[in-house]
Structures are given as C-alpha cells and as structure tokens.
XYZ file of C-alpha atoms in Angstrom:
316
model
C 0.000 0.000 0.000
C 1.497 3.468 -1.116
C 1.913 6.774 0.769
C -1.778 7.818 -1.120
C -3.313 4.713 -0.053
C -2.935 4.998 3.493
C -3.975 8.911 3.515
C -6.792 8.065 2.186
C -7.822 4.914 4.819
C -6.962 7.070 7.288
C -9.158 10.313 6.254
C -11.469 7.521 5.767
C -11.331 5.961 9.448
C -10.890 9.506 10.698
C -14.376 10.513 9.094
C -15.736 7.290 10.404
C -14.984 8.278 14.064
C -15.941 11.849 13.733
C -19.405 10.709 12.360
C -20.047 8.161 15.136
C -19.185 11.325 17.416
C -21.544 13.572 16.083
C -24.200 10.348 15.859
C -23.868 10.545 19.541
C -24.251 14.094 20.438
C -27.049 14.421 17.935
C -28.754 11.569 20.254
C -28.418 13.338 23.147
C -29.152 16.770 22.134
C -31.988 15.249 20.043
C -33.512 13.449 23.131
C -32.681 15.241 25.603
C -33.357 19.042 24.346
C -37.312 18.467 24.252
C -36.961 17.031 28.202
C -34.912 19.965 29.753
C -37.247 23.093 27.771
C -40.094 20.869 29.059
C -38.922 21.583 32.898
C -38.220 24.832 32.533
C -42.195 25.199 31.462
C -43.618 23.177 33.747
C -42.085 24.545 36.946
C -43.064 28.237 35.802
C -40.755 29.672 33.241
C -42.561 31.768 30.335
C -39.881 33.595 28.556
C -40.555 31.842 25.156
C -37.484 34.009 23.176
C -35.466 33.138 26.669
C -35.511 29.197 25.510
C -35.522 30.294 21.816
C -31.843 32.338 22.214
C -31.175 28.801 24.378
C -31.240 26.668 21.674
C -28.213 28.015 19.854
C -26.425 30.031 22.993
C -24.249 27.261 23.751
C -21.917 28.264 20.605
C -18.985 29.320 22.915
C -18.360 25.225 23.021
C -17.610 25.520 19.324
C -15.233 28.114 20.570
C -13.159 25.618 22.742
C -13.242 22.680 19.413
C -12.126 25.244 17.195
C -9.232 26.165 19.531
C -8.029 22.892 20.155
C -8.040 22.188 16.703
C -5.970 25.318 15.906
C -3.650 24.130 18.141
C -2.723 20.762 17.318
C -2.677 21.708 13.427
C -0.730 25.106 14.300
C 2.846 23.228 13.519
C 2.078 22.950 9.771
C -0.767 25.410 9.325
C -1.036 28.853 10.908
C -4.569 29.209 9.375
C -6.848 30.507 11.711
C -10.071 31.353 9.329
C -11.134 28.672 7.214
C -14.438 30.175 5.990
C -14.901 32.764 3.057
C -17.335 35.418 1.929
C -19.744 33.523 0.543
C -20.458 30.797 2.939
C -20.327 33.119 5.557
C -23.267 34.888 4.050
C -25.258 31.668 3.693
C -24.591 30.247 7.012
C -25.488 33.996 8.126
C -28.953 33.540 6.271
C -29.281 29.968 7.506
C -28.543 30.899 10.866
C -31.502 33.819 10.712
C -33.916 31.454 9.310
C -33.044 29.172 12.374
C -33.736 31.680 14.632
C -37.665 31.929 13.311
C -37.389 28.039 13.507
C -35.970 28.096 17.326
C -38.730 30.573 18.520
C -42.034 28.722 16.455
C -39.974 25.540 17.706
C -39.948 26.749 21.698
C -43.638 28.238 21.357
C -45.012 25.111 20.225
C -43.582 23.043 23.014
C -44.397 25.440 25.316
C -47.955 24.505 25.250
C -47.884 21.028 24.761
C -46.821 17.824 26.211
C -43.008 16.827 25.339
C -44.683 13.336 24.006
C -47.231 15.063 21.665
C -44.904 17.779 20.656
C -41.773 15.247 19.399
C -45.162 13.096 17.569
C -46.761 15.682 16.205
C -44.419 16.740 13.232
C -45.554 13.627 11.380
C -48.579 12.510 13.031
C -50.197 15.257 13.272
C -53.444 13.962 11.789
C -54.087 10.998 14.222
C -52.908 13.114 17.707
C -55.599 15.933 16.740
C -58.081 13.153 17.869
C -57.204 13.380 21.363
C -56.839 17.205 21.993
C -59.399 17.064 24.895
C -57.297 14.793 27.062
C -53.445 15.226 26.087
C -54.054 19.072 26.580
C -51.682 20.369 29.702
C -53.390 21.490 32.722
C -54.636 25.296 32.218
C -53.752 25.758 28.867
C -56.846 26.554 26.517
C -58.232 24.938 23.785
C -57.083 27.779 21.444
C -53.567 28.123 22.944
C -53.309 24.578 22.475
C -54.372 24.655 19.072
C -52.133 27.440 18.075
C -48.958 25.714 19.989
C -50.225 22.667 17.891
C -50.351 23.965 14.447
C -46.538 26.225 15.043
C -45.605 23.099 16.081
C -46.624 21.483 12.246
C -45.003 24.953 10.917
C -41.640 24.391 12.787
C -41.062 20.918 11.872
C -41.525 21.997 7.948
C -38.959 25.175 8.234
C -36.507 22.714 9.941
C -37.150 19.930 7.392
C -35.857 22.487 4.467
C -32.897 24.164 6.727
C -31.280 20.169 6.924
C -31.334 20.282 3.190
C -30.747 23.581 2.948
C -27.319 23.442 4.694
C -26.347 20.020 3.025
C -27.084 22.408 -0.660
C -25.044 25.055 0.912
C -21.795 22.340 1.362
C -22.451 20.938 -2.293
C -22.267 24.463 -3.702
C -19.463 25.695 -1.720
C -16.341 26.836 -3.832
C -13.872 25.048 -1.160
C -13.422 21.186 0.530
C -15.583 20.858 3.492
C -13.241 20.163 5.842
C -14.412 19.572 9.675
C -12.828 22.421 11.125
C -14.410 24.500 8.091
C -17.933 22.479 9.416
C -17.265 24.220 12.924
C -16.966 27.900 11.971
C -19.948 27.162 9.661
C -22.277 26.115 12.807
C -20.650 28.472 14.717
C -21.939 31.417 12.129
C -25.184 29.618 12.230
C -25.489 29.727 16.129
C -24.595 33.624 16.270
C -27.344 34.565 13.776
C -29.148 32.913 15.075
C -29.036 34.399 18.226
C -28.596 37.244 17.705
C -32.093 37.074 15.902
C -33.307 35.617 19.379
C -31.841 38.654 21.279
C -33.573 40.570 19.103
C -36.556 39.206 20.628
C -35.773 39.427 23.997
C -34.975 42.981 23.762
C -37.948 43.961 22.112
C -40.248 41.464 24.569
C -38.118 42.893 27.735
C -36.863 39.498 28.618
C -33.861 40.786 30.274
C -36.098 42.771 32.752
C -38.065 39.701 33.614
C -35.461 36.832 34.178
C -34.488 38.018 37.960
C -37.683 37.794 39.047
C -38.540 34.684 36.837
C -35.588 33.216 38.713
C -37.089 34.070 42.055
C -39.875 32.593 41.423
C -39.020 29.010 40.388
C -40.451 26.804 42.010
C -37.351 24.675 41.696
C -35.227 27.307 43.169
C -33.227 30.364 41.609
C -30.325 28.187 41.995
C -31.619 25.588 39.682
C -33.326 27.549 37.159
C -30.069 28.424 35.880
C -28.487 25.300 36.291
C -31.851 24.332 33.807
C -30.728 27.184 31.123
C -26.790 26.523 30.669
C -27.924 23.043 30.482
C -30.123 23.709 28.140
C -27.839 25.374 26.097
C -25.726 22.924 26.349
C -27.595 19.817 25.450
C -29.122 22.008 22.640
C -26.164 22.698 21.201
C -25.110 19.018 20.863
C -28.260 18.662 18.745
C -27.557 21.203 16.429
C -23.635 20.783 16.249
C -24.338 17.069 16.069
C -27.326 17.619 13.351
C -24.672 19.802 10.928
C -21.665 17.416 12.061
C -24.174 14.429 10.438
C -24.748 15.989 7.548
C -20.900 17.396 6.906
C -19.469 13.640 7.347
C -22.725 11.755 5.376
C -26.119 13.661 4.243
C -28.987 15.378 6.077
C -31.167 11.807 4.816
C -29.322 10.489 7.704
C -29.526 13.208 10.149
C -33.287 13.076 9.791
C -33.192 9.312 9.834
C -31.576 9.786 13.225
C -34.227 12.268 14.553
C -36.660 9.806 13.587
C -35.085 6.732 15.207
C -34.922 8.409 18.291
C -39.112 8.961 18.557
C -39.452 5.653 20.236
C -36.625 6.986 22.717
C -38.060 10.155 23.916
C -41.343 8.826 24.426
C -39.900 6.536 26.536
C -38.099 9.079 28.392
C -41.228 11.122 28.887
C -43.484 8.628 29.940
C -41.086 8.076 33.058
C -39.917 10.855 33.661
C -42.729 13.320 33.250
C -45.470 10.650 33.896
C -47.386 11.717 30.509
C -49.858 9.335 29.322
C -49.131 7.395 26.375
C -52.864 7.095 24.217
C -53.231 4.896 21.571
C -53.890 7.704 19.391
C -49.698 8.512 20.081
C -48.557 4.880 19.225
C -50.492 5.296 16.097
C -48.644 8.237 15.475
C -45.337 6.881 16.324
C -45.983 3.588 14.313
C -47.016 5.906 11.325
C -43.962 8.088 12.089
C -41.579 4.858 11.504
C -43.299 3.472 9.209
C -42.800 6.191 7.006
C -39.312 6.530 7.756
C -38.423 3.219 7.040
C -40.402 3.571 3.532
C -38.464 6.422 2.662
C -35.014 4.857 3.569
C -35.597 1.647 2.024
C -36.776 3.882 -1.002
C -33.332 6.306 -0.921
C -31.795 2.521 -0.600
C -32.665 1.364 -3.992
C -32.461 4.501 -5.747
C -28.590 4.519 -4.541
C -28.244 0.556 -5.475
C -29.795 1.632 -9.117
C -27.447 4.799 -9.400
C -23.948 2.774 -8.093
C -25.002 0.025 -11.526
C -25.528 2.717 -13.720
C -22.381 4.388 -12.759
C -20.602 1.084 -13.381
C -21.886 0.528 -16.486
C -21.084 3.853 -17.517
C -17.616 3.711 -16.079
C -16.907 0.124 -17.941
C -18.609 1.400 -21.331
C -16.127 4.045 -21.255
C-alpha cells in the first residue's frame, strides 16, 4: 500500500470516528433538548425568546473545538479562518432562518406535552383526535391549538434548513473540511441568536429573568443550572445535526431524529409521567413506518445509481 493509499484509509477511518461522534451528540441533544425546555415550562418559566436564544447560545463550546483544533494543526498550518465570503453569508442567512425556527420551535412546546410535541411533526393527523385529554393542565383549547399547528409549521422550516445546509456544502467553492464544518455552525449559532436577542430585547426578557428566577419553584439556583444546560444539550443537537450531515447527508440526520421517537417517548413517559394514548402509538408507528419507507426507497435509488455508474464507467 502506497503513501496515497494509506492517507486516504486514514481520512477515511478519521471521518468514520468523527461521524459516530456527532451520531452521539445528535442523540443526546436530540432526546434530551425536548426534556430539559419541558422543565423549565412546567415549573413556571414563560420567557418563550429566553428558551428560543437557548437553543443556539451554547456556541462558545464551538469556541473551545475550534481552539483545540488550531492548536494541534498550528505546527504545519497557521490558518486561523477557514471560511470565506460567501459561505459566511449563507450560514449567516441559515442561521436567521433558524432563529424563526428556534422561537415557532420553543412556542409550540411550550404549550404542549413533550410526548405530543416530538409526535406531532408527522402525526399530526391521528394526535388531533385526542386534543381534549393530552391538553396540559390550564392551557386553553385555542392556545393549544395554536402551539399545535406552530408546532406542524416548525417541523416543515426545519425539514428544508437540513437540506438547505447540506445544498449550501455541495455548492461551496472550497473542501468541506471539519474544522471549516465548525466555523460554519458556529456562524449559524450567532445569527441565530442574535435574531433571538432581538426578541428578547424587544419582549423585555432581560427585565423579567431576575424575578422569573425568584420565582421558580425549583429554586433560583436551579433555574439556571436548567438554562446553561439547556444550552448545552441544545447545542449538541444542532452541532451534532450539521456534524451528520458534513461527514454523510442530512437523509441520515433526519433518519436519526426519527429513530430516536421511540426513545423520547420513553423518556417522557417516566420521567414526566405523561400518558401514552393509543392515538400517540399510532402516530409513532405511522412516524416509523414512514421513515423506514423512505429509507428503504433512498436505498434502492442509490443501489440503481452505483449500476448505472458502473456501467457507464466500464462502457467508457
């Protein structure tokens, strides 16, 4: 085996391992985000742009990655910036759009059950059955439908930004290497919040934490120890989501999301003692059912594409 031979086994192993790691923070982000925002509502937080900034305020951690990695590679490249003009401006754009996404995102799952909310962006149809009895305790039947239907309006803006950013790395005029993959979540986390803060500002958030903190019924302590960890865990799921799609495709960061339904429910059910109708396992049957359609379909449309690009390749 030559010199080229083994670099290439070894970016190959090394992509491996960075998309296993990535696998696994997109679990836990993807699992565990839902859970934590779910706490902070039920024990009497309100600030809805509060957990939208949330979701992406944990960027500092890229921070640390992206110094550690300028580090090691500082003996043979004293690059620091890896990122040019234009992909700065479409991660900018994508990272404004995700904003809008994080805030209909938080307001739907701020008035519904973690169960129905991680269900409803597929089974949507079957879980409007049941409104009467999965409805949390003093919400209203119209903020419940309006959480319901953001809810429907959040999981279609995030289902284009996964494709979205995978278009962005096919069209970009340099490789995607991961460093390059960091600084381009990293402009996606500022935009968006800075979009969030936006919010805040204008809905006087800042004003209103203290108190909001005071009155937790957890204790002030913990209600901060619930929002750095939900920036935290929320920025696993994003960094994790864009690490997926940088090292394979966004098909299988979504085909992760969806793998994970079973999970959460699980999680919720003991956790937050939410009851489990049938009209939910229909939904979460349809919900796999679907995804396992659409995988075996993507499946066979690679198999076909691999023996025409033989063909072509021995033709020739």
């Amino acid at each position: 085996m030559d010199m080229v031979e083994m670099e290439a086994q070894e970016n190959k192993t090394m992509k491996n391992v960075l998309l296993i790691i990535n696998c696994i923070i997109l679990s836990i982000g993807n699992c565990g985000g839902p859970m934590i925002m779910r706490l902070y509502y039920i024990h009497g937080g309100k600030r809805v742009w509060l957990s939208s900034f949330l979701q992406t305020a944990g960027f500092p951690v890229i921070f640390i990655t992206l110094l550690i990695g300028y580090l090691c590679r500082k003996r043979h490249d004293n690059s620091i910036i890896f990122i040019k003009l234009p992909l700065f401006v479409a991660s900018a754009i994508i990272g404004v759009i995700t904003g809008l996404d994080d805030y209909l995102y938080v307001y739907g799952l701020s008035r519904l059950p973690v169960s129905t909310f991680v269900l409803l962006t597929i089974g949507a149809a079957v879980l409007a059955m049941h409104t009467s009895e999965d409805r949390p305790a003093g919400e209203s039947n119209k903020e419940y439908l309006i959480g319901f239907f953001i809810t429907v309006m959040a999981a279609a803006l995030y289902g284009f930004i996964l494709p979205l950013v995978e278009l962005v790395y096919n069209k970009a005029k340099q490789p995607i290497v991961y460093t390059l993959d960091l600084e381009i979540q990293l402009v996606l986390c500022v935009f968006a919040s800075l979009f969030c803060t936006m919010g805040m500002l204008i809905n006087n958030d800042f004003k209103v934490i203290p108190r909001e903190a005071r009155q937790y019924e957890l204790g002030e302590t913990k209600y901060y120890v619930v929002v750095v960890l939900s920036a935290i865990i929320w920025q696993g799921f994003f960094l994790g989501s864009i690490g997926v799609i940088s090292c394979a495709s966004s098909l299988l960061s979504g085909i992760i999301i969806a793998v994970l339904l079973p999970a959460t429910e699980i999680l919720v059910v003991i956790f937050y003692k939410e009851k489990f109708q049938a009209e939910r396992g229909i939904a979460l049957v349809l919900s796999l059912w679907g995804f396992l359609s659409y995988f075996y379909g993507e499946m066979k449309q690679s198999k076909k594409q691999r023996k025409i690009h033989k063909s072509e390749t021995e033709q020739s």
